[in-house]
Every structure is written in C-alpha cells, then in structure tokens.
Short mmCIF file of C-alpha atoms in Angstrom, two decimals:
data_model
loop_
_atom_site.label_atom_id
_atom_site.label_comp_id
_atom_site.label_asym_id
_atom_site.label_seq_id
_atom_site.Cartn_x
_atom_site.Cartn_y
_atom_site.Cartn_z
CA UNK A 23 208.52 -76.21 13.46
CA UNK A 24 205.47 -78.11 12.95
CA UNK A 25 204.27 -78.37 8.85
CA UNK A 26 201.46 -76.14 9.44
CA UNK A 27 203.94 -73.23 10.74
CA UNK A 28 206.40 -74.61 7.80
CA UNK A 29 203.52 -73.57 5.41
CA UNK A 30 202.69 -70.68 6.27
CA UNK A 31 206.42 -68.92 6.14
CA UNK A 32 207.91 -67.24 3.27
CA UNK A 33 210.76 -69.87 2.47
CA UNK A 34 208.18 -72.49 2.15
CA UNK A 35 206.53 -70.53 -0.91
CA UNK A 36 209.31 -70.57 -3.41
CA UNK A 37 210.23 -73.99 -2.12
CA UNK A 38 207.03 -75.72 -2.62
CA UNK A 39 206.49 -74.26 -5.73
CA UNK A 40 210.15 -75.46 -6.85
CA UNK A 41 208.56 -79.26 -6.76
CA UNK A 42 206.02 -78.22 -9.04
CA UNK A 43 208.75 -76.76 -11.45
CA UNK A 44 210.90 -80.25 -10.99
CA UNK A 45 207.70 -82.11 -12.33
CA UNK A 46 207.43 -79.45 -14.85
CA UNK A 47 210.40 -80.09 -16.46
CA UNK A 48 210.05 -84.03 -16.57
CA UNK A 49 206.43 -83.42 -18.10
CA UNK A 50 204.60 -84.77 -15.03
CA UNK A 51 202.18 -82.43 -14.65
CA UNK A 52 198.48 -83.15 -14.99
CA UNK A 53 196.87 -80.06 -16.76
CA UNK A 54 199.78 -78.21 -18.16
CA UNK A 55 202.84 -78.65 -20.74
CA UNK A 56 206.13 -76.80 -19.66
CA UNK A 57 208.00 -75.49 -22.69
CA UNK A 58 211.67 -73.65 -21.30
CA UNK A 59 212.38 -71.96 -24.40
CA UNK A 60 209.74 -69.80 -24.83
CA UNK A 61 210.82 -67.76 -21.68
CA UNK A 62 213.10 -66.19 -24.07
CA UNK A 63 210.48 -64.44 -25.86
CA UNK A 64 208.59 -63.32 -22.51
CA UNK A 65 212.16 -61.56 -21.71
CA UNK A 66 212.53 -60.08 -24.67
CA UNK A 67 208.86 -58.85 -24.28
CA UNK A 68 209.69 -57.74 -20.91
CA UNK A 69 213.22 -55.95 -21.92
CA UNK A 70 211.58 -54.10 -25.00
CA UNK A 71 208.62 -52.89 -21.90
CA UNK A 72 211.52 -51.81 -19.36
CA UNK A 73 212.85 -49.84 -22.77
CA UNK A 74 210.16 -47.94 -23.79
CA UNK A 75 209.08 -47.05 -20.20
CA UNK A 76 212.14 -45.88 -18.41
CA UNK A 77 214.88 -44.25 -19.26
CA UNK A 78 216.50 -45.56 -16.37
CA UNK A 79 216.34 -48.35 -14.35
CA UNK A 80 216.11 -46.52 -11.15
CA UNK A 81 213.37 -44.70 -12.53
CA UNK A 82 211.49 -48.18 -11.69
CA UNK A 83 209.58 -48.09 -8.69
CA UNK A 84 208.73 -51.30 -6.88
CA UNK A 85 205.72 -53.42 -7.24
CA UNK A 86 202.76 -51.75 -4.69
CA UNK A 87 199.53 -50.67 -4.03
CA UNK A 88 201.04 -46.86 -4.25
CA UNK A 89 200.95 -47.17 -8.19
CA UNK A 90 197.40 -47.96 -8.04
CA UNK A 91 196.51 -45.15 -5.62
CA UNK A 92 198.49 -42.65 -8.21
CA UNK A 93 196.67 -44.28 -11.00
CA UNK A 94 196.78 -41.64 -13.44
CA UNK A 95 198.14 -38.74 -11.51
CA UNK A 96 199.67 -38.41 -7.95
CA UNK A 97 197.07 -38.58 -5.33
CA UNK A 98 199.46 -39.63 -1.90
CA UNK A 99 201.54 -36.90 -1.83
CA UNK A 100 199.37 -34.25 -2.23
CA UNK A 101 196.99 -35.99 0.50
CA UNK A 102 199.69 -36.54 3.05
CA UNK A 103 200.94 -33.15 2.63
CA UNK A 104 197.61 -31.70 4.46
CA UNK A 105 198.64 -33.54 7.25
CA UNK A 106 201.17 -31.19 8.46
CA UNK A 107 199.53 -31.23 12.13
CA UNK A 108 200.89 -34.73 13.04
CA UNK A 109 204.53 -36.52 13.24
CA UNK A 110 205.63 -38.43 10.64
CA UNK A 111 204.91 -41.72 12.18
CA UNK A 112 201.10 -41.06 12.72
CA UNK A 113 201.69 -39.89 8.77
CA UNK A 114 202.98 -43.42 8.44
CA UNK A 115 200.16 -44.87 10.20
CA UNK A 116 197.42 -43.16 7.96
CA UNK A 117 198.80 -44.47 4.95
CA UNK A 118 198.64 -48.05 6.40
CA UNK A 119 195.31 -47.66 7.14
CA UNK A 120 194.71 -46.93 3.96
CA UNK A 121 197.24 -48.94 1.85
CA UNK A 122 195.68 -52.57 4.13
CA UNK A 123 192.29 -51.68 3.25
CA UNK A 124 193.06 -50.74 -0.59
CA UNK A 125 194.87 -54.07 -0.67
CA UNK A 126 192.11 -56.00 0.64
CA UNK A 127 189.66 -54.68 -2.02
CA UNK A 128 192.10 -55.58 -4.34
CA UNK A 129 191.09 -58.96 -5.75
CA UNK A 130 189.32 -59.30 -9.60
CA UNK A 131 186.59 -56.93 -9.95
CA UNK A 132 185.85 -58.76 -13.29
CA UNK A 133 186.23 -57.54 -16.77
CA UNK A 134 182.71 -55.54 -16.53
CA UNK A 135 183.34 -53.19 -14.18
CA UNK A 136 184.29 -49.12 -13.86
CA UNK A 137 185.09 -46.84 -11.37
CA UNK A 138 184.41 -42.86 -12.51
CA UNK A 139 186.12 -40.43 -10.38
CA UNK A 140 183.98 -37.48 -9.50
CA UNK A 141 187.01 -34.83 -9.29
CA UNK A 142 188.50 -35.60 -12.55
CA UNK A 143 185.80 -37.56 -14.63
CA UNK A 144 188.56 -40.36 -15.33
CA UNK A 145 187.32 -43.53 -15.64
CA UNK A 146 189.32 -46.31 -14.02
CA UNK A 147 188.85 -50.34 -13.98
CA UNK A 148 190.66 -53.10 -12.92
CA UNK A 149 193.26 -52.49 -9.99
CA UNK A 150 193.59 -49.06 -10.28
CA UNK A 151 189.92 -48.55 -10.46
CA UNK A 152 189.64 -49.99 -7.04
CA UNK A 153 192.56 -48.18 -5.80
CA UNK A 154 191.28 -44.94 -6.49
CA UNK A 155 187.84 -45.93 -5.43
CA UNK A 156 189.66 -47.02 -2.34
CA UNK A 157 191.73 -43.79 -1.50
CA UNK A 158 188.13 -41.89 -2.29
CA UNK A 159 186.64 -44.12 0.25
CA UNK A 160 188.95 -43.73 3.11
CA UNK A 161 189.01 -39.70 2.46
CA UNK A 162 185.14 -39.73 2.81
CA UNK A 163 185.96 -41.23 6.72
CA UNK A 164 184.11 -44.63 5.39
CA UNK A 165 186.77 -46.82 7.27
CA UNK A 166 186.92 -44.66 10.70
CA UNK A 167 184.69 -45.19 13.45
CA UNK A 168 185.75 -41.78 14.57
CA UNK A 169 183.80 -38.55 12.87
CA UNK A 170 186.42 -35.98 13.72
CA UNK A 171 188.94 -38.18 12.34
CA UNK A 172 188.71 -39.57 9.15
CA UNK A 173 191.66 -40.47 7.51
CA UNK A 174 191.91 -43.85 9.54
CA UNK A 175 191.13 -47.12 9.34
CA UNK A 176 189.93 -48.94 12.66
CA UNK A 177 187.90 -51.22 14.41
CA UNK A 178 185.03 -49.33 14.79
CA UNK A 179 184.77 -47.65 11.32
CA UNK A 180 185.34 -51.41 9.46
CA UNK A 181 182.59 -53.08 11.90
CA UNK A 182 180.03 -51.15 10.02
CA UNK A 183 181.04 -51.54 6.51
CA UNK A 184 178.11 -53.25 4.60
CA UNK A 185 178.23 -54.59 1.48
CA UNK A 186 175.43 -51.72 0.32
CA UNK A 187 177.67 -49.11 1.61
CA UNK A 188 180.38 -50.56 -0.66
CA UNK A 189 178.84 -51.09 -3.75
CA UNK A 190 177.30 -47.19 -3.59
CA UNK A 191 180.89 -46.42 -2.86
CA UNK A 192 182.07 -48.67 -5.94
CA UNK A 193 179.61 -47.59 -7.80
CA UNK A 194 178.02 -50.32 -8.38
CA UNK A 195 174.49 -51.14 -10.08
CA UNK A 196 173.25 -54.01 -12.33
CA UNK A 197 174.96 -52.22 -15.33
CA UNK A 198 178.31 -52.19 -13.55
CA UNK A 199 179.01 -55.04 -11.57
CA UNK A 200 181.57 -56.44 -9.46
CA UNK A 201 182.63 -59.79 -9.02
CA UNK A 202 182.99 -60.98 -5.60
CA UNK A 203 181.66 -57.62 -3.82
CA UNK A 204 180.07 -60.11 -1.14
CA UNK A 205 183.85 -61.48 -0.64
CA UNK A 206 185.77 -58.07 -0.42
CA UNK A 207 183.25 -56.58 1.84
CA UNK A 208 183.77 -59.56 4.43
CA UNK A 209 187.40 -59.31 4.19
CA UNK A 210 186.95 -55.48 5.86
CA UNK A 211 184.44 -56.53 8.01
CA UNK A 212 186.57 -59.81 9.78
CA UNK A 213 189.97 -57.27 9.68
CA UNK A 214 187.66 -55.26 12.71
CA UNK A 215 187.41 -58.52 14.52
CA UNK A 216 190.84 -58.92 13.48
CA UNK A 217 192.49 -55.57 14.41
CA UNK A 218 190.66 -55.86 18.15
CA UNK A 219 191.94 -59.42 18.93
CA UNK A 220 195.59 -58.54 17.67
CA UNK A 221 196.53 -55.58 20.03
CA UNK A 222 200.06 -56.67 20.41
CA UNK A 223 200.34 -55.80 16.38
CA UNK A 224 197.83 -53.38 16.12
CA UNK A 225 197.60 -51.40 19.37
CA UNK A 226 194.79 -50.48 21.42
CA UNK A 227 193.03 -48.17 19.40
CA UNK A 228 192.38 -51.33 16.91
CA UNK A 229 194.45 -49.54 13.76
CA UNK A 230 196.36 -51.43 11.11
CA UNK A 231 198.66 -48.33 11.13
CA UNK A 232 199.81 -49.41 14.91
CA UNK A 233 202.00 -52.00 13.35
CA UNK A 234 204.59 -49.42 12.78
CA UNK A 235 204.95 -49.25 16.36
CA UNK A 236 205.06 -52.99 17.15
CA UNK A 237 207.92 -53.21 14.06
CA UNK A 238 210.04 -50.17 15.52
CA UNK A 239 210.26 -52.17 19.05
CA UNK A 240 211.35 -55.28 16.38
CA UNK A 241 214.27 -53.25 14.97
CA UNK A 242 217.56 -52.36 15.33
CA UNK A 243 219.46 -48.84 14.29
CA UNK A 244 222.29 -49.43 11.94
CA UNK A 245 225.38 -47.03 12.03
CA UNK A 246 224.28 -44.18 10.35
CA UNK A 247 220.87 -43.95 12.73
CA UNK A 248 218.40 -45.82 10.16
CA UNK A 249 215.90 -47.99 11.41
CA UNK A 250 216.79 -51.56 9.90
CA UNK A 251 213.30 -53.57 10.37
CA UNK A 252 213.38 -57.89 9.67
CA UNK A 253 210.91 -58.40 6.65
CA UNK A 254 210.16 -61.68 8.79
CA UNK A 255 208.81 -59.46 11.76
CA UNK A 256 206.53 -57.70 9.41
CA UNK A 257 205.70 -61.09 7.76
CA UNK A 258 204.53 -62.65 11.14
CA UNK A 259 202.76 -59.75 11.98
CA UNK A 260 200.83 -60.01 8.97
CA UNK A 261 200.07 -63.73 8.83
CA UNK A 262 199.10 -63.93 12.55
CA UNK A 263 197.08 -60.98 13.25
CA UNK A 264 195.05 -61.22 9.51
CA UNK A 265 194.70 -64.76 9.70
CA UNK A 266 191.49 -64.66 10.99
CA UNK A 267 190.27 -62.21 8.24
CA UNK A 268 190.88 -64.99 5.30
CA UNK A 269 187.91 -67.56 4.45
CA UNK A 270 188.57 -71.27 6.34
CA UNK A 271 189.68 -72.84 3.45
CA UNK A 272 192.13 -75.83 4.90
CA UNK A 273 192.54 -76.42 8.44
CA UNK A 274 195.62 -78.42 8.99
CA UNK A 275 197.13 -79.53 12.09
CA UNK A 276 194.14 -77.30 14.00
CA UNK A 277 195.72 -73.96 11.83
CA UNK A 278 193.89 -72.33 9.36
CA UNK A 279 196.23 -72.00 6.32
CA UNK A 280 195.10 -69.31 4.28
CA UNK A 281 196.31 -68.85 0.43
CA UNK A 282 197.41 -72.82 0.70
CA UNK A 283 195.93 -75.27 -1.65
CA UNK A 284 196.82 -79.08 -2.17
CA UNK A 285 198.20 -80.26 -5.54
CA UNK A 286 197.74 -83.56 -6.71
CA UNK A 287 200.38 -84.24 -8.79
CA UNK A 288 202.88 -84.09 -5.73
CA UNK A 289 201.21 -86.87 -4.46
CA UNK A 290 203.75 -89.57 -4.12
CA UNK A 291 202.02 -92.15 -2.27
CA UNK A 292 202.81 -94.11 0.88
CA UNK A 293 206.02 -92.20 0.88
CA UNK A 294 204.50 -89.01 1.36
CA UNK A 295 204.64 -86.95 4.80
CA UNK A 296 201.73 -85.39 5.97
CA UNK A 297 200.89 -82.13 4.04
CA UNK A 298 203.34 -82.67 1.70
CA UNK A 299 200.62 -82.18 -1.86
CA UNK A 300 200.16 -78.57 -0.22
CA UNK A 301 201.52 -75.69 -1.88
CA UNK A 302 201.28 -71.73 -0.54
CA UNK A 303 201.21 -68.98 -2.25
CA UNK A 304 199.95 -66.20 0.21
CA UNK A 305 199.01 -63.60 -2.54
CA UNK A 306 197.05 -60.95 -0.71
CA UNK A 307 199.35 -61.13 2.28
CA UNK A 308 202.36 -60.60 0.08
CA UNK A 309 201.13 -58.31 -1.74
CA UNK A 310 199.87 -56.14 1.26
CA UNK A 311 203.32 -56.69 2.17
CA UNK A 312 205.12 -55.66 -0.58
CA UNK A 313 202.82 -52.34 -0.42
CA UNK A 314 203.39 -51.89 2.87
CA UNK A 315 207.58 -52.10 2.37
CA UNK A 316 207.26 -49.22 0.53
CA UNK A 317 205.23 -47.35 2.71
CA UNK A 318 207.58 -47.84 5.76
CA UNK A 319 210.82 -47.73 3.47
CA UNK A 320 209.83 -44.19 1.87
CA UNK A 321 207.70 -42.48 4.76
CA UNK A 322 209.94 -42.80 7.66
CA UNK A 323 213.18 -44.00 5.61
CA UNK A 324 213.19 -47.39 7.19
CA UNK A 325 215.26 -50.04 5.76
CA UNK A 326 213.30 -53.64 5.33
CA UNK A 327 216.05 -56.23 5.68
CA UNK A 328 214.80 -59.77 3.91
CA UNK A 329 212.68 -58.76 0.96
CA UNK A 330 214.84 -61.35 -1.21
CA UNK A 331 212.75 -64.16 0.87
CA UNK A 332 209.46 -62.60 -0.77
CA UNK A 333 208.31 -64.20 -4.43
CA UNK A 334 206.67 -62.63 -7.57
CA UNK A 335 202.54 -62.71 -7.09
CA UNK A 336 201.10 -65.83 -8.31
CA UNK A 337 198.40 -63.97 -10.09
CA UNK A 338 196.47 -64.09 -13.15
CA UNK A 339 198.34 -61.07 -14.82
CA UNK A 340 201.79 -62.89 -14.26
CA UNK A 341 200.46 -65.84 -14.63
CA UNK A 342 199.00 -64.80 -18.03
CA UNK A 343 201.87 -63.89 -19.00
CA UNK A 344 203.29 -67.67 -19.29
CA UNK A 345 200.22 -68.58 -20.65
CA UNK A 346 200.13 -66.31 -23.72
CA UNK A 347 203.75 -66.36 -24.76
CA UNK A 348 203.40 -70.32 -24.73
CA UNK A 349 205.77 -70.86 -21.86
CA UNK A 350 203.08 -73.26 -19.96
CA UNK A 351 199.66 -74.56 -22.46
CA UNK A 352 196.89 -76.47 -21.02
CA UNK A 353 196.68 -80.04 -21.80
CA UNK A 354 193.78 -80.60 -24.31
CA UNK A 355 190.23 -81.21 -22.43
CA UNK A 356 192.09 -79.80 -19.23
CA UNK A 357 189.34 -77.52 -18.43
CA UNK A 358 185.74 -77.01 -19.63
CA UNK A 359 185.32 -73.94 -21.95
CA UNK A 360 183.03 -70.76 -20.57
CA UNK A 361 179.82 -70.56 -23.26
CA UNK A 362 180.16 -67.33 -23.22
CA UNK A 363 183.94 -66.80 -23.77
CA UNK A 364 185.27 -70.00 -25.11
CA UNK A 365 187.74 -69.28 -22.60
CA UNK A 366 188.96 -72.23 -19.79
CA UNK A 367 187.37 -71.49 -16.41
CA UNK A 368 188.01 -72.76 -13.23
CA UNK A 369 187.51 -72.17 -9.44
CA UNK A 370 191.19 -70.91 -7.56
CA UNK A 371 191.15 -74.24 -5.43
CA UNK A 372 190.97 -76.30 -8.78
CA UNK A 373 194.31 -78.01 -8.91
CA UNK A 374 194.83 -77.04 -12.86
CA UNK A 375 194.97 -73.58 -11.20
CA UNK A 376 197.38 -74.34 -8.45
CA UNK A 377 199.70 -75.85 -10.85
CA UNK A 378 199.59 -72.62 -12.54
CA UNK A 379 199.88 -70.73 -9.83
CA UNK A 380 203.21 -72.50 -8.62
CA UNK A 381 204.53 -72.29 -12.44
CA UNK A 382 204.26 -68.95 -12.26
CA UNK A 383 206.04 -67.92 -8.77
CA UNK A 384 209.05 -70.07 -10.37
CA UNK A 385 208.79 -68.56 -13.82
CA UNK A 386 208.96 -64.95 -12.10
CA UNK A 387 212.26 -65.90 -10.48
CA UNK A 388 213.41 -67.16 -14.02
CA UNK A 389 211.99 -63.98 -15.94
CA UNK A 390 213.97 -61.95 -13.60
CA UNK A 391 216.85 -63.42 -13.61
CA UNK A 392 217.16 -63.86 -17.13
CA UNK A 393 216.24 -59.96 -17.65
CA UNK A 394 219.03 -59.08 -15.05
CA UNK A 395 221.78 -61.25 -16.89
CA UNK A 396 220.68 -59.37 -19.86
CA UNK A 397 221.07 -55.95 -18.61
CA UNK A 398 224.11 -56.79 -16.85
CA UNK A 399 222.21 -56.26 -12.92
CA UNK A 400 222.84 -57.59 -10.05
CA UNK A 401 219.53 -58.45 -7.86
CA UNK A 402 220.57 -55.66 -5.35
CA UNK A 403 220.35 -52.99 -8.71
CA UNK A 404 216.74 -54.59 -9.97
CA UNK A 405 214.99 -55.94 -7.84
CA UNK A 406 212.57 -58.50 -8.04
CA UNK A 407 209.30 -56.00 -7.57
CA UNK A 408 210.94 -53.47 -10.12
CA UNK A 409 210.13 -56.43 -12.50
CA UNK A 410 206.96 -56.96 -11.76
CA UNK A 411 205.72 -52.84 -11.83
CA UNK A 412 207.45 -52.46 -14.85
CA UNK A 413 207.89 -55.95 -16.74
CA UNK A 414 205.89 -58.86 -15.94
CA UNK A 415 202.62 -57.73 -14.53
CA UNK A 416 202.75 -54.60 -16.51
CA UNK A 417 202.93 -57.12 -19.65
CA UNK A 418 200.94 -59.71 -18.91
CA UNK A 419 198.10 -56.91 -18.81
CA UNK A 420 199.18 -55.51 -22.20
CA UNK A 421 199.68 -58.87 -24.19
CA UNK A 422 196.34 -59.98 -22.36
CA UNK A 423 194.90 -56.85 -24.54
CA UNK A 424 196.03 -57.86 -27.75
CA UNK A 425 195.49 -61.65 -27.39
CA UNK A 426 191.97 -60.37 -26.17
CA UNK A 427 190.85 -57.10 -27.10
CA UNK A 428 187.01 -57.56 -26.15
CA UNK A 429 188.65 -57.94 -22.28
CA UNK A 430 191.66 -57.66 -21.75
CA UNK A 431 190.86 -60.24 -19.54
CA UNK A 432 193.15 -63.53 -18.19
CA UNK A 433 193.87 -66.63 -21.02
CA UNK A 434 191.97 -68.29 -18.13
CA UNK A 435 188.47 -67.42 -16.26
CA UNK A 436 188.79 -67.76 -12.57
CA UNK A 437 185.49 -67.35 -10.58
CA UNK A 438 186.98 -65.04 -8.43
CA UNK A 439 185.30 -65.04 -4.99
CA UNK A 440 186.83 -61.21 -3.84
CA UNK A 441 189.38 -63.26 -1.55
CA UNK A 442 192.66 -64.65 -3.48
CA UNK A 443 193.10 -62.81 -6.61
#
C-alpha cells in the first residue's frame, strides 16, 4: 500500500496522531504544553454530565447527525412514518440522502448565526440549527432534481443548488450571517459531480442513498439472518466516491488527500520517509460515517462490524474541551490574538491547529477509557460515540459557555472555510 492509500485509511488516523501524543509527553511540541493530570478533571466533568443526563447508560445514543435532526423534539420518525408507500430499504435510502447532505452543511456556522423554524418558532444555532435547517430543506424537495419526488437527494437536484438558494434557505441576511456559506454550498454542488462519476457506490440514478445497495452486495448474513456489513466497505465507499467533493488541499503521490495536513514537529530530518510530517484526521468523512452507522444499524437492523477502527472527531468542541480544563495550553506568543475577541485565531492548515487536532483524537481515546474504568464498562457496553453524544462534545459545548458566555464559542478562533469543521 502506497503512503498516500496508507493516509487515507482509518488505522492511519489514530496512529499518526499517536506520534504527536509521544512528542507530547516529552514536551516537544511547538505551540502547545501537554499536562496528563488534568484529564482527571475532564473525566470527572464528563462522569458528573453522563450522571445528570441518563439514568442509564443505554439510554446513551451514539454520536450522529440524528441528534441534530431531533434537535429539540423528534422530527425522523414522524417524517419516515409518511412513507408507508415504499420498502424499508428505499426508507433507508431517503434518510441517507438526507443525513449526507445535513452532514455536509455541517461545518462552523460561526457564533453569529440563527436558524428560526417556521412550524414551531424555535430558534436553533450552531449544529442543530443547521440540522434542522437541513431536514427543512430536503422536505421542501431543494436537494431533488425530481418534482414529484422530493424527499431525495441526487444529482440533478444538488447541480442546481446556489449559494443564494442556500442562504434564503438558511436564512441568511447581513444581520445573520454564516461563516463559510460559499464553502458549504460547493461541497453540495461537487457531491452532484460526485454522485454521477461514482455509480458503482451510488447507482445510476446518482443518489447517496444507493450506497445501501452497493454495502448489502459487501455483506455477509450472520446466523440469526442479520446483515453483518465491514465498517471498512462503508469507509472506502465514502473516501473514494466523495473525494472529489473536498477542496485540493495536498496532492501527494498524484492523490488528493483530503482532511490531511503536515505537522512540523514530526519532522525528523534526513531520516524521514516521504509523507511522514502528515497527519489525517478525516472529520467530515467520519463523521458522515458515524451518522450514517446509525442510520443503516437502526433502519434496516444491520450490524456494522469495525466501528472500534473509527476515532473521536478532532473538532473544536472536543478539542475545547482539552483546552479549557488545562489538559493542553498554548505556548505563550503561539498565536496572534483576534482584536475583537482577544481570543487565538488561526487558519485549520496552521500547524498549531493540527497539533491540536491530533491531541485531541488521542485525548478522546484517553477520556474514554478512563470514564469506562470508572464506571466499570467494557468498550463493547460504552462505546466510544456514546462518549462523545453524551460526554465530551456535549461538554466541551457547555464549559465553552461558562468560560465564554458572550459565545459560547471555541478557546480558539478558527477561520472556518464551511469545509473541515
């Protein structure tokens, strides 16, 4: 397997970001300070969340774009259940449609704006403002190129997605704006190009939803009739037919990588083999993943054999969280200071945030595990996206609200350009 392939598996997330951690803990790296012992604190933060929250761990549902959708009240159910005309696999299909595109508006809308949902007068921001935005969207037909069929995303429908059509959808105006609209729109608009070159994945009829049929032919039935699908069939499905949809960041080895960034302080010298500063992280893919697992997993009671391969999102909420319990602290003049809110700001590809970003992916693991051991789990009984719903991504939105009210916003600014976060 050449490096380029290498990078752009699962394994080689968690792995790469492990020689970030091994520099961490000798104090080699360039922008931040690693202190161990403050990861007790984020547990107990996390245990005293999982406490007050659920009254039982199973009550914990995994980390997806589903919550988002059901942001304040359930909206799926009740929407799938007026599709009692088709099979439960086109049912399937519908809500991939929908959960892709939902995922793919996903990234920081900024701490400004505000989605207002017409039926209920409930103001959303953040994630779950753009989910329900999103689910509002795809109801109105906005991603379907077909008029008699709305509730599908394809081809057709995301070729003519402006980014006018989206802000009015987003609501949108000078006294609500969006960071990176420009960004998000584009992402739609390249997953048509996408969808129609990918047939193998996404069928003739250009739908993300046709990946359910691609993944059936990729599994196997175990003894009791259930459909047992390899999370690395899904993976490779994703990464090949959306790579065209992701900006050309780094071309290495004639591959465009994606979510892959290089990071200095891994530079070793002459020693050094060919791409061996890069690090991956693959956020938006894993995340559509991870939101897509549960899709398949409680629509058509398939059983996704793997997930242990996939790593906690290297995000700013998680991220945060390290950040404002004191686990990882910038090095003094790290980062210039935003005027406006004496905050450290930096663009993704900035290698202060890819140290960050590797930090955190390890410090998940860590969280997890410690949180487990304390509760006396296993990994099978909590699993690693139960802790981020309902522990670390969950808190490093609520501490980011007390450490600052105003926003709410991450400990640092990242110019988000609608594509990585």
């Amino acid at each position: 397997m050449s490096t380029a392939d290498y990078l752009r598996t699962l394994p080689s997330i968690r792995e790469r970001c492990s020689r970030v951690f091994e520099l961490a803990k000798a104090n080699r790296l360039q922008y931040f300070n690693y202190s161990p012992e403050k990861e007790a604190d984020v547990t107990a933060f996390c245990l005293e969340l999982l406490k007050r929250d659920y009254k039982s761990i199973n009550d914990i549902k995994p980390h997806g774009r589903w919550r988002h959708l059901d942001a304040g009240f359930p909206r799926i159910e009740p929407l799938v259940q007026r599709w009692n005309s088709v099979d439960v696999e086109e049912k399937a299909r519908r809500l991939i449609d929908l959960t892709l595109v939902s995922v793919l508006l996903d990234a920081g809308a900024g701490n400004v704006w505000k989605y207002t949902e017409v039926s209920t007068g409930k103001v959303y921001s953040r994630s779950e403002g753009l989910g329900v935005a999103s689910l509002h969207m795809f109801e109105a037909g906005l991603f379907s190129g077909d008029p008699s069929q709305p509730y599908q995303a394809d081809a057709k429908g995301l070729s003519e997605i402006t980014v006018e059509k989206v802000a009015s959808a987003m609501q949108v105006n000078d006294k609500n704006p969006m960071a990176g609209l420009d960004g998000r729109t584009k992402l739609l608009y390249n997953l048509a190009a996408a969808l129609k070159a990918s047939p193998e994945y996404f069928g003739a009829s250009a739908r993300p939803g046709h990946i359910v049929d691609y993944l059936k032919a990729q599994s196997h039935l175990s003894w009791d009739g259930t459909y047992i699908v390899p999370v690395s069939s899904l993976w490779a499905a994703l990464m090949e037919g959306l790579n065209p949809i992701w900006p050309s960041r780094i071309v290495f080895q004639n591959k465009s990588l994606g979510d892959v960034w290089p990071c200095p302080v891994l530079d070793r010298g002459a020693a050094d083999k060919e791409g061996d500063i890069l690090v991956p992280f693959h956020k938006l893919t894993q995340w559509i993943a991870y939101s897509l697992i549960e899709v398949l997993e409680q629509s058509l009671n398939w059983h996704l054999e793997g997930k242990e391969d996939m790593t906690g999102l290297p995000e700013y909420r998680n991220g945060g969280l390290l950040i404002d319990f004191g686990v990882l602290t910038l090095k003094p003049d790290a980062l210039p200071i935003d005027k406006d809110t004496c905050l450290p700001r930096a663009q993704p590809s900035h290698p202060a945030i890819v140290e960050w970003r590797a930090m955190t992916v390890i410090g998940l693991d860590r969280i997890a595990i410690a949180i487990r051991q304390s509760l006396g789990l296993t990994e099978a009984q909590l699993s690693l996206a139960q802790v981020l719903e309902g522990a670390t991504w969950k808190g490093g939105r609520e501490i980011a609200k007390v450490r600052r009210p105003a926003t709410g916003g991450p400990p640092i600014e990242i110019e988000s350009d609608g594509t990585v976060f």
